[in-house]
CSV table of C-alpha atoms and ligand atoms in Angstrom, one decimal:
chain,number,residue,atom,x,y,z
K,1,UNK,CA,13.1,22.4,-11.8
K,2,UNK,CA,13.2,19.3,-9.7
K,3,UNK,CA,10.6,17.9,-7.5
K,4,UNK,CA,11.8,16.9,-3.7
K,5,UNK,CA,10.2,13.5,-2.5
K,6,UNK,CA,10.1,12.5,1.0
K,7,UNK,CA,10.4,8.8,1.9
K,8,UNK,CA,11.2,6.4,4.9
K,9,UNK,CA,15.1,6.0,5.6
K,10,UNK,CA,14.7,2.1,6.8
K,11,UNK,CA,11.9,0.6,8.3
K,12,UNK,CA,8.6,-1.1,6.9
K,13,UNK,CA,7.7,1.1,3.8
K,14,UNK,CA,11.7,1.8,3.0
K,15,UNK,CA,11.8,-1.4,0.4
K,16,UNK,CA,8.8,-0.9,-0.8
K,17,UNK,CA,8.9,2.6,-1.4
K,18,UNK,CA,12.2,2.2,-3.2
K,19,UNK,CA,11.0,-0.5,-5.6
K,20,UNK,CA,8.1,1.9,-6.4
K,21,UNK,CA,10.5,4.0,-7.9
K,22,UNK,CA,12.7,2.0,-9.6
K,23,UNK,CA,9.5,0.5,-11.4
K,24,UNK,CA,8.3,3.9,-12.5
K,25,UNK,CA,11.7,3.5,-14.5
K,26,UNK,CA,13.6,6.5,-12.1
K,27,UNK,CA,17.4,5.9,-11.6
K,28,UNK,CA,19.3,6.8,-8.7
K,29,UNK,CA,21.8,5.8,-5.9
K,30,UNK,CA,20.6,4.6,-2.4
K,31,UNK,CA,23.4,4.0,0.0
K,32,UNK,CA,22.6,3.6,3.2
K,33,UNK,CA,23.9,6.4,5.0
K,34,UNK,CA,22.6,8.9,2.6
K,35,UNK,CA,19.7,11.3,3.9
K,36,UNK,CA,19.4,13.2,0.1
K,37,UNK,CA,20.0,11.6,-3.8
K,38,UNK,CA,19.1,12.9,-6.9
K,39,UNK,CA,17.8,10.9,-9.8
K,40,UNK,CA,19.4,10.2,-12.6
K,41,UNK,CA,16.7,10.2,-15.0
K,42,UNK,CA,13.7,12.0,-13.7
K,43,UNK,CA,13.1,15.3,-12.1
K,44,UNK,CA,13.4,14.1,-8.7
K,45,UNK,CA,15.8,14.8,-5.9
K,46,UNK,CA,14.8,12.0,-3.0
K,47,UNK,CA,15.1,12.7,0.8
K,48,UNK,CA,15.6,10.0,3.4
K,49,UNK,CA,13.1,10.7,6.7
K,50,UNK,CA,12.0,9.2,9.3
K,51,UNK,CA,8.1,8.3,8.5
K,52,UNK,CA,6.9,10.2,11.6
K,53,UNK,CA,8.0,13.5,10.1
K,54,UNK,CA,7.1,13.5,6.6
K,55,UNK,CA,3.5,14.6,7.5
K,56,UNK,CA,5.1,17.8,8.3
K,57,UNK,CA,8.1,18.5,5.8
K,58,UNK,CA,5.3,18.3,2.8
K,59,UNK,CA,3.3,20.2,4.9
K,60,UNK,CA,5.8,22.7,4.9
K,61,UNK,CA,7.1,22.2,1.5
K,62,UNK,CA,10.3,21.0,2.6
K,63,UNK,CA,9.6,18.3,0.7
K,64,UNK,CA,6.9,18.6,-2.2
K,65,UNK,CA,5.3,14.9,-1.8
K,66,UNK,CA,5.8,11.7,0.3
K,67,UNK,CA,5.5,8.8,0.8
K,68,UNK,CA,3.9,7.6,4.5
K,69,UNK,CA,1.2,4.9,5.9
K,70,UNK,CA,-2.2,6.6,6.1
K,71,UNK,CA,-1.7,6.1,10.4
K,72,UNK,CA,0.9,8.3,10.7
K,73,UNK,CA,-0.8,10.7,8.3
K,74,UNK,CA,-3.8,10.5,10.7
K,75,UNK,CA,-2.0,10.9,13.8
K,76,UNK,CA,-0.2,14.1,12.8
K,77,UNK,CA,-3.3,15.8,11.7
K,78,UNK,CA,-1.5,18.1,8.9
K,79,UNK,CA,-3.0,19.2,5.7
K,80,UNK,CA,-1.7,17.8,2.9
K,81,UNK,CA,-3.3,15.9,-0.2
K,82,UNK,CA,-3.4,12.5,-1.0
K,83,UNK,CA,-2.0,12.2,-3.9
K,84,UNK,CA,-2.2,8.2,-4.5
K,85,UNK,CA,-2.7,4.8,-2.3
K,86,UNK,CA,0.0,3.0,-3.1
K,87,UNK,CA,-1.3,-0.4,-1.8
K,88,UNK,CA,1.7,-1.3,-0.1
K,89,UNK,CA,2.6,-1.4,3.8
K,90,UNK,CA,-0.9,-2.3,4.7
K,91,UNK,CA,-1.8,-2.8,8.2
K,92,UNK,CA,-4.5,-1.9,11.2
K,93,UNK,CA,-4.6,0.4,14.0
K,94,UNK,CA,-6.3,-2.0,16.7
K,95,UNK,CA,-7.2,-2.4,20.5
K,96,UNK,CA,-5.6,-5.5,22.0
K,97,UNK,CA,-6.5,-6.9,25.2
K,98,UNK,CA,-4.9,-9.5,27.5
K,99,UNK,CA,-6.2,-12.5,26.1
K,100,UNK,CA,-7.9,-13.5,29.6
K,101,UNK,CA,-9.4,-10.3,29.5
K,102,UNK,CA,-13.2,-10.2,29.3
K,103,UNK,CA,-14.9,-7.9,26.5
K,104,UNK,CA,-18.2,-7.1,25.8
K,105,UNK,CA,-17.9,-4.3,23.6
K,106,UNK,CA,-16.1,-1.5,23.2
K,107,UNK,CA,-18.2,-0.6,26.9
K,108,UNK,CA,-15.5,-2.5,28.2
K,109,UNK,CA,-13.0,0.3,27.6
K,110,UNK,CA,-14.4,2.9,30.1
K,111,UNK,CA,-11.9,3.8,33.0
K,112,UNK,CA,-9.1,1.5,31.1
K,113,UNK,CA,-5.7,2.2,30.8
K,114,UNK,CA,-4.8,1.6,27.4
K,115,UNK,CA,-1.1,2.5,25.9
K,116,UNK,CA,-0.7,3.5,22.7
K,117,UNK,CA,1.5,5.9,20.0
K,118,UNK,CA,-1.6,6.9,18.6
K,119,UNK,CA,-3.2,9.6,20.8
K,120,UNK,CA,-4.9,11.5,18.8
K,121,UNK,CA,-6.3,9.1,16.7
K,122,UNK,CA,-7.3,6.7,19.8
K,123,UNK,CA,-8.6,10.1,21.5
K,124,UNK,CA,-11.0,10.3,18.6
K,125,UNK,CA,-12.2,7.2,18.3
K,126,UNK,CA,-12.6,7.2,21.9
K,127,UNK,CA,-14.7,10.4,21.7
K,128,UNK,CA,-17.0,9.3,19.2
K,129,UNK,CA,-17.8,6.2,21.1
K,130,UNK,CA,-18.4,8.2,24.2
K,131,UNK,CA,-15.6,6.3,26.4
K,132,UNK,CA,-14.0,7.6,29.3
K,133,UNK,CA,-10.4,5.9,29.5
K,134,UNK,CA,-7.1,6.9,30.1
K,135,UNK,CA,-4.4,7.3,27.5
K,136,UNK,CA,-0.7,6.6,28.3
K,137,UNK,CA,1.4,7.6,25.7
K,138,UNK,CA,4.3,5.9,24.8
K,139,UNK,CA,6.7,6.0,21.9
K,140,UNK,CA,7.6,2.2,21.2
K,141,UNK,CA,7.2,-1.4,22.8
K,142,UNK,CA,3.3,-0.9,23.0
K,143,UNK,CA,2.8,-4.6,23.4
K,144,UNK,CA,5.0,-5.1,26.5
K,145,UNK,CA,2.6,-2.7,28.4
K,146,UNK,CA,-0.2,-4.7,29.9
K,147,UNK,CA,2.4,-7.3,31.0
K,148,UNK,CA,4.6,-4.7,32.6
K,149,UNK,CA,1.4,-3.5,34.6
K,150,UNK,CA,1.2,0.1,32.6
K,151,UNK,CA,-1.9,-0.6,30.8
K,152,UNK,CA,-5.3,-2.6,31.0
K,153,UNK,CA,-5.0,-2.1,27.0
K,154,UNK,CA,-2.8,-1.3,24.1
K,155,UNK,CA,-3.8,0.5,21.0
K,156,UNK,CA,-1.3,-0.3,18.1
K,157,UNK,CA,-0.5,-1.5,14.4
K,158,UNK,CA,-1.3,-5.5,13.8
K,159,UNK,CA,-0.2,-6.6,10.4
K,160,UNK,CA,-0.1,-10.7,10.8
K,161,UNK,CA,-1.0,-10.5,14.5
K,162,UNK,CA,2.0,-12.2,15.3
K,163,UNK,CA,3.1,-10.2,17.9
K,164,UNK,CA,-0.3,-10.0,19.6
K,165,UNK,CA,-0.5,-13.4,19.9
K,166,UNK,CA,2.9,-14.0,21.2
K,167,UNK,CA,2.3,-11.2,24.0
K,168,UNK,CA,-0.9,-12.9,25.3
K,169,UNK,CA,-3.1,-10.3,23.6
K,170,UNK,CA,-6.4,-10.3,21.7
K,171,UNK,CA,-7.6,-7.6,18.9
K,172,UNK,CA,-10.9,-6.6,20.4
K,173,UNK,CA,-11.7,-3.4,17.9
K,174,UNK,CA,-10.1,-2.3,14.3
K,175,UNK,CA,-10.0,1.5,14.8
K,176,UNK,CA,-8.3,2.2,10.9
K,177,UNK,CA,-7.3,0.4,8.2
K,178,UNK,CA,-3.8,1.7,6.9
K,179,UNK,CA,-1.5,1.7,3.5
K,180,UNK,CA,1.5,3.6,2.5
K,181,UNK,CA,-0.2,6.8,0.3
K,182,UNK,CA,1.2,9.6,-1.8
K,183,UNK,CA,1.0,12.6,-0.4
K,184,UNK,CA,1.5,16.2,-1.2
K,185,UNK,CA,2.0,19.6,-0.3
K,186,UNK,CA,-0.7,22.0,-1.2
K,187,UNK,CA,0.5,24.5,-3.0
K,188,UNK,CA,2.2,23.0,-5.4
K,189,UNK,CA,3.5,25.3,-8.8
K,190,UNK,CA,2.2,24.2,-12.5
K,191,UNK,CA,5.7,22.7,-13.0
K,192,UNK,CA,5.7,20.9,-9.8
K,193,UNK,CA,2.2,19.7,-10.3
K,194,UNK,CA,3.2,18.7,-13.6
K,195,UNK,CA,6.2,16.6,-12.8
K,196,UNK,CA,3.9,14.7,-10.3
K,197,UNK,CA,1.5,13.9,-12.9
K,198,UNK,CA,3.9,12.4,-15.2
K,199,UNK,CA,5.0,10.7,-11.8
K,200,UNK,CA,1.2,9.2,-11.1
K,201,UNK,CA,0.8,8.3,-14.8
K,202,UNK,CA,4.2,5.7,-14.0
K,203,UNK,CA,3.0,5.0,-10.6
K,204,UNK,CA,-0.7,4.0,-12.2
K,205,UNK,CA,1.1,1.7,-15.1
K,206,UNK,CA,3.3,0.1,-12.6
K,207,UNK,CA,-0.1,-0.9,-10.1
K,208,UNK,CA,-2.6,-1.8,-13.2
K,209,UNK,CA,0.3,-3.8,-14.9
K,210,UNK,CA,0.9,-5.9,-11.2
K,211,UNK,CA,-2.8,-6.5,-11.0
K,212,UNK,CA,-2.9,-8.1,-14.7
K,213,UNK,CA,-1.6,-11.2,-16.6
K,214,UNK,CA,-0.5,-11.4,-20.4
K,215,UNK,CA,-2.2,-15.0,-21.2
K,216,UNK,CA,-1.3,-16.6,-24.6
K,217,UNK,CA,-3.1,-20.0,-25.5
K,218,UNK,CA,-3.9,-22.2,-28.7
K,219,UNK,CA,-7.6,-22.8,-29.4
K,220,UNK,CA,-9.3,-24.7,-31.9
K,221,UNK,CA,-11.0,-22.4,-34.4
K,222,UNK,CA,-14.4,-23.9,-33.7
K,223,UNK,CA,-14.3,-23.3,-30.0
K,224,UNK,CA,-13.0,-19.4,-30.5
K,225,UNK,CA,-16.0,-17.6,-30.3
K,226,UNK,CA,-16.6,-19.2,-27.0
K,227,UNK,CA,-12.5,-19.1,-25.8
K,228,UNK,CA,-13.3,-15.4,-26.6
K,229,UNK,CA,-16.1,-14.4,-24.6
K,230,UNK,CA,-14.3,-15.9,-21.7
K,231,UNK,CA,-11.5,-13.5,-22.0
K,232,UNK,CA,-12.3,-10.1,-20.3
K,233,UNK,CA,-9.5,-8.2,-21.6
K,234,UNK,CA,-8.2,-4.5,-22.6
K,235,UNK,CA,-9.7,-4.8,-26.0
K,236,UNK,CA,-10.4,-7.3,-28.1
K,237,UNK,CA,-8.0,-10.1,-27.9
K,238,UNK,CA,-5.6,-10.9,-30.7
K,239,UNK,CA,-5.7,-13.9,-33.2
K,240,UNK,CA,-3.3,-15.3,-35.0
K,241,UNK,CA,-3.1,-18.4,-37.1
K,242,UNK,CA,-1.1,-21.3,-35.6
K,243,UNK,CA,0.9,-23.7,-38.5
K,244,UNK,CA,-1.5,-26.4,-37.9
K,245,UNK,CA,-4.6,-26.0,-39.5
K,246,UNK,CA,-7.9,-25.2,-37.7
K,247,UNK,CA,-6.0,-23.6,-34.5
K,248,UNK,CA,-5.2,-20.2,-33.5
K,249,UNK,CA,-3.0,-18.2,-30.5
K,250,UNK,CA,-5.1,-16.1,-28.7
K,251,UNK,CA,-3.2,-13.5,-27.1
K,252,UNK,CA,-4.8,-11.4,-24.2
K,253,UNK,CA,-4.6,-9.6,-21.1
K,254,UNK,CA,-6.6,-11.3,-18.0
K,255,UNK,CA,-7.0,-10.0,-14.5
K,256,UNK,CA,-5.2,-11.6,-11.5
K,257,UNK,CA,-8.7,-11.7,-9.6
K,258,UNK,CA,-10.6,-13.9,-12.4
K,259,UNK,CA,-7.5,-15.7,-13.5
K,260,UNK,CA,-7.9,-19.4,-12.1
K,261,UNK,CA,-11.5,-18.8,-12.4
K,262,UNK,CA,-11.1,-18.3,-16.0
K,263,UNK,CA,-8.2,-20.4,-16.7
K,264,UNK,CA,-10.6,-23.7,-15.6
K,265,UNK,CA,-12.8,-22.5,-17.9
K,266,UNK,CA,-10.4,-21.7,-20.7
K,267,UNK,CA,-9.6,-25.4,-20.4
K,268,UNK,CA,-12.8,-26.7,-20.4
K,269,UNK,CA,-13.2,-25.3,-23.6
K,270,UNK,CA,-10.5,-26.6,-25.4
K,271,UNK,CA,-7.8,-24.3,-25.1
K,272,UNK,CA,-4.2,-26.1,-24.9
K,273,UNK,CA,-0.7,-24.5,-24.2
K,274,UNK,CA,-1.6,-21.9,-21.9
K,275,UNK,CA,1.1,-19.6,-21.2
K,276,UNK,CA,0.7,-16.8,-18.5
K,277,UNK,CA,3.5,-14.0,-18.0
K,278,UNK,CA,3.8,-10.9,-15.8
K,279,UNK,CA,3.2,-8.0,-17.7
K,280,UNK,CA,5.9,-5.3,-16.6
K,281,UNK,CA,4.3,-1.6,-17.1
K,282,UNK,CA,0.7,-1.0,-18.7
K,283,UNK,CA,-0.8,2.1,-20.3
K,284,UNK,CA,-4.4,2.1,-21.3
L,1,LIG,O1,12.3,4.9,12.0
L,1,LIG,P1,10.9,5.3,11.6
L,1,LIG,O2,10.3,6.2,12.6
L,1,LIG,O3,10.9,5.8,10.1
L,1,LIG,O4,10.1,4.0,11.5
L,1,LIG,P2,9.1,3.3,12.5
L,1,LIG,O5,9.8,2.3,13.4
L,1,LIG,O6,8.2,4.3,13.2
L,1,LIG,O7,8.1,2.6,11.5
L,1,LIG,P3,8.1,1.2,10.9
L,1,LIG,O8,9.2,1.1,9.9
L,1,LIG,O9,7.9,0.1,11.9
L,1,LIG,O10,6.7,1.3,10.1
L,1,LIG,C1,6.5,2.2,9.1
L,1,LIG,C2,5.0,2.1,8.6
L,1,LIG,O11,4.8,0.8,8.1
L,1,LIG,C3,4.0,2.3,9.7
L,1,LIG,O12,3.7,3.6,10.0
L,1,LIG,C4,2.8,1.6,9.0
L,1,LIG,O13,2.1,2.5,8.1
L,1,LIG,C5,3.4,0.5,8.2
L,1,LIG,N1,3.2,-0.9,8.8
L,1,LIG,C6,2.7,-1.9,8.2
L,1,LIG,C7,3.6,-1.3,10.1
L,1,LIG,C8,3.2,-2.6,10.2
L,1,LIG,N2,2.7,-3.0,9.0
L,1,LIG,C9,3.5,-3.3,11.4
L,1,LIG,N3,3.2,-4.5,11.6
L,1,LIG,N4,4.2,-0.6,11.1
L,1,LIG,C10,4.5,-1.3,12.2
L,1,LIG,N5,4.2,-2.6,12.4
L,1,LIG,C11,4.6,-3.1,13.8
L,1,LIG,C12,3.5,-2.9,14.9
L,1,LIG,O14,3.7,-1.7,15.5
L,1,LIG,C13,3.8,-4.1,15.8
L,1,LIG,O15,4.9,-3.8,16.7
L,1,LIG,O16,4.7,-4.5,13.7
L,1,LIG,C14,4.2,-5.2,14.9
L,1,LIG,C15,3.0,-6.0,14.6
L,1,LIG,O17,3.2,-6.8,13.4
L,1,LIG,P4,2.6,-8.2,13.3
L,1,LIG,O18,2.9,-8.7,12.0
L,1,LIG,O19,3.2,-9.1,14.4
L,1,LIG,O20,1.1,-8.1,13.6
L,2,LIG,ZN1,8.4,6.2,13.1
């Protein structure tokens, strides 16, 4: 019994997607002309798609999950589950504007032209803002359109706004927020539900063990109660003797939110030879 995993051939979420795997510890061979590998060490045979149709293959169980950015997932309008966000491939779905453009709201948009690959998703929000305008759709090149005299508009994905700004446009409106998720098929069997938990359980070490620091510091003994309430970790942190009388090592794990935050404080109160290191899987 293998589980079939769809995800991007090449393109934005292709690397990332990859490296997901490998972290979850599952082998396999990804040369680039292949459109289907098995892995080695895991129940998992791995498809190569194109992102815009892996809505539908897990729809139709051609493949059992996927992996595809929550816009195309919205735009197709299929019913499948998500599984996980994966955190990765993070961008918006936004209305951009010649940058000479006035705009007083999204008001502005009624009788527009706006060009997008998102018609469904720009109908709706369109819809629920009660705004008459005029879709053209069109497959790639979105930004080129209000230059080219197609569109008043464009309605497309900004990451680092980049390529906004160096087609004279302005993000006026954030219509979604988008990362790469999980997905699944439905009706998934007890074995196949039971390989993707074992599959989520890696996936959630992987993500908790990124977001997390293994700290190791020398304290003096009379600062430790203190050195130790700063520490938020899993448990309680470990303590071991150091060879020089009246210090300890304090080993711990710290969140990569708190951790320069803490680390001034850590310092403040005494602690010496702080060593941080990336922690590679973790499992509460
Ligand atoms: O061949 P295939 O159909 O599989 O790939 P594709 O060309 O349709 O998609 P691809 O690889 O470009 O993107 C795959 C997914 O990555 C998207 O569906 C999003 O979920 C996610 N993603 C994240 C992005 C971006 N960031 C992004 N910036 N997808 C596209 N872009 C484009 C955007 O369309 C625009 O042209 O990048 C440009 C804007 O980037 P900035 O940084 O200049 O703002
Ligand atoms: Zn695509």
């Amino acid at each position: 019994m293998k589980l079939k995993i769809a995800i991007q051939k090449s393109g934005r979420l292709y690397d990332d997607s990859v490296t997901l795997l490998k972290e979850c510890g599952i082998e396999f061979n990804n040369s680039l002309n292949k459109l289907k590998t098995e892995a080695f060490n895991f129940p998992l045979e791995i498809f190569f798609l194109r992102d815009d149709d892996i809505p539908q293959y897990v729809a139709d169980k051609v493949a059992d999950i996927g992996i595809v950015g929550e816009n195309v997932l919205m735009e197709k309008q299929l019913d499948v589950k998500v599984i996980e966000r994966l955190g990765f491939g993070k961008c918006r779905l936004s209305i951009a504007l010649p940058k000479e453009k006035k705009y007083a709201g999204i008001k502005s948009l009624e009788g527009k032209r706006i060009a997008t690959s998102y018609n469904n998703i720009l109908t709706a929000f369109l819809k629920k803002n009660k705004i008459k305008a005029e879709i053209h759709e069109i497959s790639g090149s979105v930004e080129i359109a209000p230059g080219i005299g197609l569109a008043d508009a464009i309605c497309d994905l900004v990451s680092s706004g980049s390529t906004l700004f160096s087609n004279g446009l302005r993000e006026v409106e954030t219509i979604m927020k988008s990362e790469a998720l999980l997905i699944g098929n439905r009706g998934l069997s007890k074995q196949e539900l039971a390989i993707v938990d074992k599959f989520i359980f890696r996936i959630q070490a992987v993500k908790k063990a990124g977001k997390n620091k293994y700290i190791l510091l020398n304290a003096p003994n009379k600062n430790l109660d203190k050195i130790i309430s700063l520490i938020p970790g899993m448990k309680s942190p470990t303590i071991l003797p150091l060879a020089e009388k009246g210090w300890s090592s304090v080993h711990s794990v710290l969140e990569e939110d708190v951790f320069w935050e803490v680390i001034e404080k850590l310092k403040a109160a005494g602690a010496q030879g702080i060593l941080v290191v990336p922690i590679e899987k973790m499992v509460l």
